[in-house]
One Martini backbone bead per residue (centre of mass of N, CA, C, O) as a GRO file, in nm:
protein
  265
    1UNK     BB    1   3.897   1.702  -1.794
    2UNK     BB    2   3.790   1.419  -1.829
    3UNK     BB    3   3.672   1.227  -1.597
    4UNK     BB    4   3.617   0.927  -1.376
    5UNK     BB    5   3.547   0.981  -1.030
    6UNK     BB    6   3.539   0.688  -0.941
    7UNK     BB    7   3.645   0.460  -1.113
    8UNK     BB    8   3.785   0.088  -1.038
    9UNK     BB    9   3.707  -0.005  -0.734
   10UNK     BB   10   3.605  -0.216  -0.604
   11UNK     BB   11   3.387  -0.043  -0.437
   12UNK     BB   12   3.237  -0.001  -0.703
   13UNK     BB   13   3.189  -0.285  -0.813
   14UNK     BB   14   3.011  -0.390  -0.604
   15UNK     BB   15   2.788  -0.198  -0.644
   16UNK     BB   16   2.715  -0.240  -0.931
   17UNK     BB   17   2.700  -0.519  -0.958
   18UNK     BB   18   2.369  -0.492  -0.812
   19UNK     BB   19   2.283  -0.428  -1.093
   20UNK     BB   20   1.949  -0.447  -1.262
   21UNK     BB   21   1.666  -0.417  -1.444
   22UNK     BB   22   1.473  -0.407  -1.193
   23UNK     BB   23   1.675  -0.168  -1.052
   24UNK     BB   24   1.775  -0.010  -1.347
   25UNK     BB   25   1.561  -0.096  -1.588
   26UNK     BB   26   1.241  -0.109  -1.581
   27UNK     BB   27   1.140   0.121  -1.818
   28UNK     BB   28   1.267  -0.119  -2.006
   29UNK     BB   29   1.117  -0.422  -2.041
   30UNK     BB   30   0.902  -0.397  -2.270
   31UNK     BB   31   1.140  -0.354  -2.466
   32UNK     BB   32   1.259  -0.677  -2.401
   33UNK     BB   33   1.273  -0.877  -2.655
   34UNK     BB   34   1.295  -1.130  -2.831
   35UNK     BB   35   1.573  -1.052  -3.065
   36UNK     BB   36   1.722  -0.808  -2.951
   37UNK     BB   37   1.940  -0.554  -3.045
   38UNK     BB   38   2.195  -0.485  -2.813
   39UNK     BB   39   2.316  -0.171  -2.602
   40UNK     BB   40   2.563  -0.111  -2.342
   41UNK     BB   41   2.657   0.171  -2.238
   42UNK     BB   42   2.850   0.143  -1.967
   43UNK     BB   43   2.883  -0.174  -1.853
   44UNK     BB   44   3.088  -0.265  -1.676
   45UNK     BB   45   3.075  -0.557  -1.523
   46UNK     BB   46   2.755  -0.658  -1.668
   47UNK     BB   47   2.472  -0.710  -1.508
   48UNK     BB   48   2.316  -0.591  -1.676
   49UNK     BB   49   2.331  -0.684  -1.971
   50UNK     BB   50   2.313  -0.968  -1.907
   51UNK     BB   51   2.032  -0.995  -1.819
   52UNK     BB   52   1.936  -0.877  -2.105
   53UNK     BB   53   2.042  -1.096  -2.248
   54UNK     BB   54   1.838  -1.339  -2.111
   55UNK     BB   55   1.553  -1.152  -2.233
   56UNK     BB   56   1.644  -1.161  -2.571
   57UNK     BB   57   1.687  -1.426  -2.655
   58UNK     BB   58   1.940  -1.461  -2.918
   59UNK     BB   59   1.992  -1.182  -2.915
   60UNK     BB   60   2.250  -0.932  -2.939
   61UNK     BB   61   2.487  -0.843  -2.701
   62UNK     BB   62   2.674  -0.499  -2.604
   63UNK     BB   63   2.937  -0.445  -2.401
   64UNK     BB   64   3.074  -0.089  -2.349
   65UNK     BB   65   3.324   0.032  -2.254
   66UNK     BB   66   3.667   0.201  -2.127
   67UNK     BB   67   3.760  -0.040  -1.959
   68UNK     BB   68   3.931  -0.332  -2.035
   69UNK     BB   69   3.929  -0.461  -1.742
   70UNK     BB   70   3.596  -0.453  -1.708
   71UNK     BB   71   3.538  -0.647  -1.963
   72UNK     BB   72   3.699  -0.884  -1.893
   73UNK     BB   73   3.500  -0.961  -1.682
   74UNK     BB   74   3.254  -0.941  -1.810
   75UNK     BB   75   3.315  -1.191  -2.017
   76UNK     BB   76   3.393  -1.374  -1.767
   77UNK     BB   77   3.079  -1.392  -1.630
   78UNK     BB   78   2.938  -1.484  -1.877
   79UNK     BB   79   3.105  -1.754  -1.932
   80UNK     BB   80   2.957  -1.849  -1.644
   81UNK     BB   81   2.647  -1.804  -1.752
   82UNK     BB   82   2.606  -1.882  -2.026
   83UNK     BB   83   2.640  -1.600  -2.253
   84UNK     BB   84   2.670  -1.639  -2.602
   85UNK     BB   85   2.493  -1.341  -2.615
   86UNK     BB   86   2.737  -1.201  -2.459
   87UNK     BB   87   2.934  -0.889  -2.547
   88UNK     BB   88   3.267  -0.740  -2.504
   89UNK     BB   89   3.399  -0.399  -2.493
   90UNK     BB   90   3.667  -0.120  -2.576
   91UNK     BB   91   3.534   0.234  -2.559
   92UNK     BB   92   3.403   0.546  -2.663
   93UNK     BB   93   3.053   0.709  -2.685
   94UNK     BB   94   3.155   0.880  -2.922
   95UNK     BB   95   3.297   0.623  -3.098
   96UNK     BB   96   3.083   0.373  -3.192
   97UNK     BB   97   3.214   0.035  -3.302
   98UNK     BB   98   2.926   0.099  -3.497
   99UNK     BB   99   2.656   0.089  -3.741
  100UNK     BB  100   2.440   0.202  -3.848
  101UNK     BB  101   2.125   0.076  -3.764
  102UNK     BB  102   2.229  -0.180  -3.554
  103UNK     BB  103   1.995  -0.120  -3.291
  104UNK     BB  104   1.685  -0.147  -3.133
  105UNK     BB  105   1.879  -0.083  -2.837
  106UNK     BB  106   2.006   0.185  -2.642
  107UNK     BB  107   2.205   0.162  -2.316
  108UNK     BB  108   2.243   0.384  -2.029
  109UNK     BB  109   2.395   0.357  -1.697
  110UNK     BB  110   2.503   0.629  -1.529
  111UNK     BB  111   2.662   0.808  -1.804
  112UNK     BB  112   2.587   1.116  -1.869
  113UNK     BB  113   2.707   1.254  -1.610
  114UNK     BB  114   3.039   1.186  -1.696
  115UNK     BB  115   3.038   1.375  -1.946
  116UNK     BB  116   3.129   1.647  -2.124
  117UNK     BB  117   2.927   1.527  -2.370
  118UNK     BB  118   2.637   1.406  -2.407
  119UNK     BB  119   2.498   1.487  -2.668
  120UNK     BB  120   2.711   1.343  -2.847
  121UNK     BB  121   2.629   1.050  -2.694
  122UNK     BB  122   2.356   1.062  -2.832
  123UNK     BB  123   2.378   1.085  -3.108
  124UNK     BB  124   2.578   0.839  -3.135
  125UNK     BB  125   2.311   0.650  -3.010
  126UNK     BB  126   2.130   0.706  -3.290
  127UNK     BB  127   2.309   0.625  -3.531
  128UNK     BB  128   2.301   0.265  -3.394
  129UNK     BB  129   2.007   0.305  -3.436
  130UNK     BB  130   1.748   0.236  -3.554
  131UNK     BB  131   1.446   0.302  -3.675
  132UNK     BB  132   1.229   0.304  -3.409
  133UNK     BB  133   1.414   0.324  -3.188
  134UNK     BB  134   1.618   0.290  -2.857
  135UNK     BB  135   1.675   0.518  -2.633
  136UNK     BB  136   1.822   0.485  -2.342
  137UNK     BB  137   1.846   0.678  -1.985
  138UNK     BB  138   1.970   0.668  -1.692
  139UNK     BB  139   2.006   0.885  -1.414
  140UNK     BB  140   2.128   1.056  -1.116
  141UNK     BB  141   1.997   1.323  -0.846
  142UNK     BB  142   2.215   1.376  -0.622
  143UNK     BB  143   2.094   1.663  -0.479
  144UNK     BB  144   1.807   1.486  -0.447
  145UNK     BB  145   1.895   1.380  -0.205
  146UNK     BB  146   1.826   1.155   0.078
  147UNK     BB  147   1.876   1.167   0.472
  148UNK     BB  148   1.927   0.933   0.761
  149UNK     BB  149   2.091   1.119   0.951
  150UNK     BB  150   2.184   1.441   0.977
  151UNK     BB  151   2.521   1.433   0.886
  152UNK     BB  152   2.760   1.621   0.828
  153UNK     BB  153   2.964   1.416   0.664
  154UNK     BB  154   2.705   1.404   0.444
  155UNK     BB  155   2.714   1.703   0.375
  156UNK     BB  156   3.011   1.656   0.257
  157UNK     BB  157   3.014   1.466   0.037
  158UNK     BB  158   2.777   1.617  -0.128
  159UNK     BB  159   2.999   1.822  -0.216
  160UNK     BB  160   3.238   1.673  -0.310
  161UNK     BB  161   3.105   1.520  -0.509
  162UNK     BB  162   3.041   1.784  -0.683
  163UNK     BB  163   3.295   1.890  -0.737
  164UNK     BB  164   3.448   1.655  -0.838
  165UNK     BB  165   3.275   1.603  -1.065
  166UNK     BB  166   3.310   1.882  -1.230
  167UNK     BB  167   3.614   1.835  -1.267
  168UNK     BB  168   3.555   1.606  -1.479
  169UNK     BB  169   3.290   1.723  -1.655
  170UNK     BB  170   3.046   1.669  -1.531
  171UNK     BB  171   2.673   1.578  -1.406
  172UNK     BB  172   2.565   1.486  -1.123
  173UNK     BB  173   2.245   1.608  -1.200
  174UNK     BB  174   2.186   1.461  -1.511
  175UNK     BB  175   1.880   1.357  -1.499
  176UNK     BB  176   1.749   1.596  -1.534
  177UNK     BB  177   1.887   1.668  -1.836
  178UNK     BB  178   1.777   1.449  -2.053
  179UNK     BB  179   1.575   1.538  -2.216
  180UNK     BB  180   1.709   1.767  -2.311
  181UNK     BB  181   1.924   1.641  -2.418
  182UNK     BB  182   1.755   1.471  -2.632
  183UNK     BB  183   1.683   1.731  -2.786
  184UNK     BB  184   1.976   1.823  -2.862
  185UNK     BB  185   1.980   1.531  -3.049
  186UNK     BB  186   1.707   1.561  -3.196
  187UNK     BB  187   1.505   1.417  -3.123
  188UNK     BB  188   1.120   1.427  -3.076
  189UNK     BB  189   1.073   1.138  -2.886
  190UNK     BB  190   1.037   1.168  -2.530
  191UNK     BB  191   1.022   0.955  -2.276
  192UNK     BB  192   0.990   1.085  -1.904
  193UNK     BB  193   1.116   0.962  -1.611
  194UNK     BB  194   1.082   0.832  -1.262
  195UNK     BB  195   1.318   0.693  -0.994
  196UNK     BB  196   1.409   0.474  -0.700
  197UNK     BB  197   1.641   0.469  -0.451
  198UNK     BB  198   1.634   0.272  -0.162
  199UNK     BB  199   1.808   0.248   0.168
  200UNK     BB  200   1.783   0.043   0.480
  201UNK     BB  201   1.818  -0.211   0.534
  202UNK     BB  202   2.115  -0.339   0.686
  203UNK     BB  203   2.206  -0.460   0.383
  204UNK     BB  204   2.215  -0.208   0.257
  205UNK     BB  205   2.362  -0.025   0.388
  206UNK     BB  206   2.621  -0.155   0.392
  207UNK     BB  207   2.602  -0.158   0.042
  208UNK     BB  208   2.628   0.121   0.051
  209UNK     BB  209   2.797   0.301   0.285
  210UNK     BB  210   3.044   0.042   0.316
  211UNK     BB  211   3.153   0.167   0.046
  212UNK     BB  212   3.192   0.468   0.076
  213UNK     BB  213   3.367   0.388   0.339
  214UNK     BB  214   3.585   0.276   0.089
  215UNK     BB  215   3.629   0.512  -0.102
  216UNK     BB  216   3.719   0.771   0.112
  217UNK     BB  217   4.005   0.598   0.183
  218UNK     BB  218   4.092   0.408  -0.097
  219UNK     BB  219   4.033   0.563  -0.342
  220UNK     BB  220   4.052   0.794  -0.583
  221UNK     BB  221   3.872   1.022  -0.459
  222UNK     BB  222   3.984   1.125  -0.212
  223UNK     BB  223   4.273   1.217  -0.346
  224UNK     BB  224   4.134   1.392  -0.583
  225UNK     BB  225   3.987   1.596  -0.347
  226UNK     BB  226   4.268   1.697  -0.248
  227UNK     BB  227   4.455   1.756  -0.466
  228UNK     BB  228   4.223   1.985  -0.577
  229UNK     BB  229   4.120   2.148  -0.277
  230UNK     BB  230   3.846   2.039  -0.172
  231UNK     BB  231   3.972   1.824   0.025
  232UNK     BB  232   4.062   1.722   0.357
  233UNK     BB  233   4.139   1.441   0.535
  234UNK     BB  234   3.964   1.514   0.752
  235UNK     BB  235   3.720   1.529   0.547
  236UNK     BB  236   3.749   1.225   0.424
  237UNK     BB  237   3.735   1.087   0.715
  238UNK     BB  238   3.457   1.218   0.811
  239UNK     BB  239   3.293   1.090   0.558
  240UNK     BB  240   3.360   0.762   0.647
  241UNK     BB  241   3.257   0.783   0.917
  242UNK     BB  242   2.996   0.841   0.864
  243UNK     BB  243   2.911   0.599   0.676
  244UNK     BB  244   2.976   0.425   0.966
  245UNK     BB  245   2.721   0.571   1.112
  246UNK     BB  246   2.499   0.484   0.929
  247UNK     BB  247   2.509   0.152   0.897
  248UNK     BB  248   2.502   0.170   1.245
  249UNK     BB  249   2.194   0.271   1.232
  250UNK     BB  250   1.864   0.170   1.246
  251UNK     BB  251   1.750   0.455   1.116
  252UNK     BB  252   1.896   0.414   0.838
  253UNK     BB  253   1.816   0.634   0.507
  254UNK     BB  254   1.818   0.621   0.180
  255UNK     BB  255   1.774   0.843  -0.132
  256UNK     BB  256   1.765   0.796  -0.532
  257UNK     BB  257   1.666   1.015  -0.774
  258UNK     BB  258   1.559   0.944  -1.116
  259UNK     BB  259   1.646   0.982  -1.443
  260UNK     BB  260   1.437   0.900  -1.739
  261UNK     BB  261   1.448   0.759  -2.109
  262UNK     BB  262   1.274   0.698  -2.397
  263UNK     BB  263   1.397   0.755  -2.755
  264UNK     BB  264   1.344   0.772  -3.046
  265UNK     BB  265   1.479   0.744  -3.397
   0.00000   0.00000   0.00000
């Protein structure tokens, strides 16, 4: 069954909350045009939507989640930044509740690993371009991280990461497959690029470290691959410790190769 792994547990939304445009959508800054009708699908808290809302106005702008409390959040932030073109609702990537034709630019952030059927949801979000518009995607290659020191517990982590997302559906290094997924949704036009997520500094460290070592203690990662016989309470606290002797390092350093994708429909 699928199911999104990390669920949305304040440390999920911490880090999510994070990204923008520039940290997380360099690849498609130039497709970002004044008066642009994009979709952000997997919108979470909303702060990439937010961003692009503010690039393209007076486009309207509309990000979809799953979850209805993470959208109300985000509509919540929006009318905070006075962003009148930033709009959000709760929907599903399978089917997505806009017509044919509808969108210059459709962008997904982190979503294509986590689904059990990407190339469905690739179709489904070419259906809603435009003709000659852009099908954005970029996903993160979880196995092909890198990090020091190298702490045994960041090893159990990385184990238990792969096999927790897999059990849910998803293909946690789903960059790697991002062409080929949108060459099998039809696509025909497909420029594929990577870019890379380095946390070293201080502060990156608390916010990338610290997040995850209250991911594996409090939210549902922890007790769900427990559950599922993936790991033992005590390799679950081992790795939320891993993680904040990592934080507490200062030669700690960690980086996260993305693929991206922007195939033209």
């Amino acid at each position: 069954m699928e199911r999104y792994t990390l669920g949305h547990h304040p440390s999920v939304l911490r880090t999510h909350s994070w990204r923008t445009v520039e940290n997380s959508a360099a690849y498609l800054l130039p497709y970002l045009l004044a008066g642009c009708r994009v979709l952000d699908v997997g919108s979470g808290p909303g702060t990439i939507t937010t961003d692009i809302a503010q690039r393209v106005f007076p486009g309207d702008v509309f990000g979809l989640d799953a979850s209805e409390s993470v959208t109300q959040q985000a509509t919540q932030r929006a009318a905070g930044l006075g962003m009148s073109n930033a709009h959000f609702l709760a929907g599903s990537a399978y089917e997505l509740p806009f017509e044919d034709n509808s969108f210059d630019i459709v962008h997904a952030h982190q979503v294509l690993q986590h689904l059990g059927d990407p190339v469905a949801a690739l179709r489904e979000m070419r259906r809603v371009t435009k003709p000659g518009g852009i099908v954005a995607a970029r996903d993160v290659v979880y196995g092909s991280a890198s990090w020091y020191p190298l702490l045994p517990g960041l090893e159990e982590w990385m184990r238990v990461y792969q096999e927790l997302a897999r059990s849910g559906g998803g293909e946690p290094n789903g960059g790697r497959f991002l062409k080929a997924w949108a060459l099998e949704a039809g696509f025909t036009e497909v420029r594929a690029t990577a870019s890379v997520w380095a946390f070293s500094e201080p502060d990156e460290r608390e916010w990338w470290g610290g997040a995850w070592a209250e991911r594996a203690s409090a939210s549902n990662w922890g007790p769900d691959a427990i559950s599922q016989g993936i790991a033992t309470e005590t390799q679950i606290q081992q790795i939320a410790d891993a993680w904040t002797a990592w934080v507490a390092d200062p030669a700690g350093w960690y980086a996260m190769p993305h693929g991206e994708i922007l195939a033209v429909a």
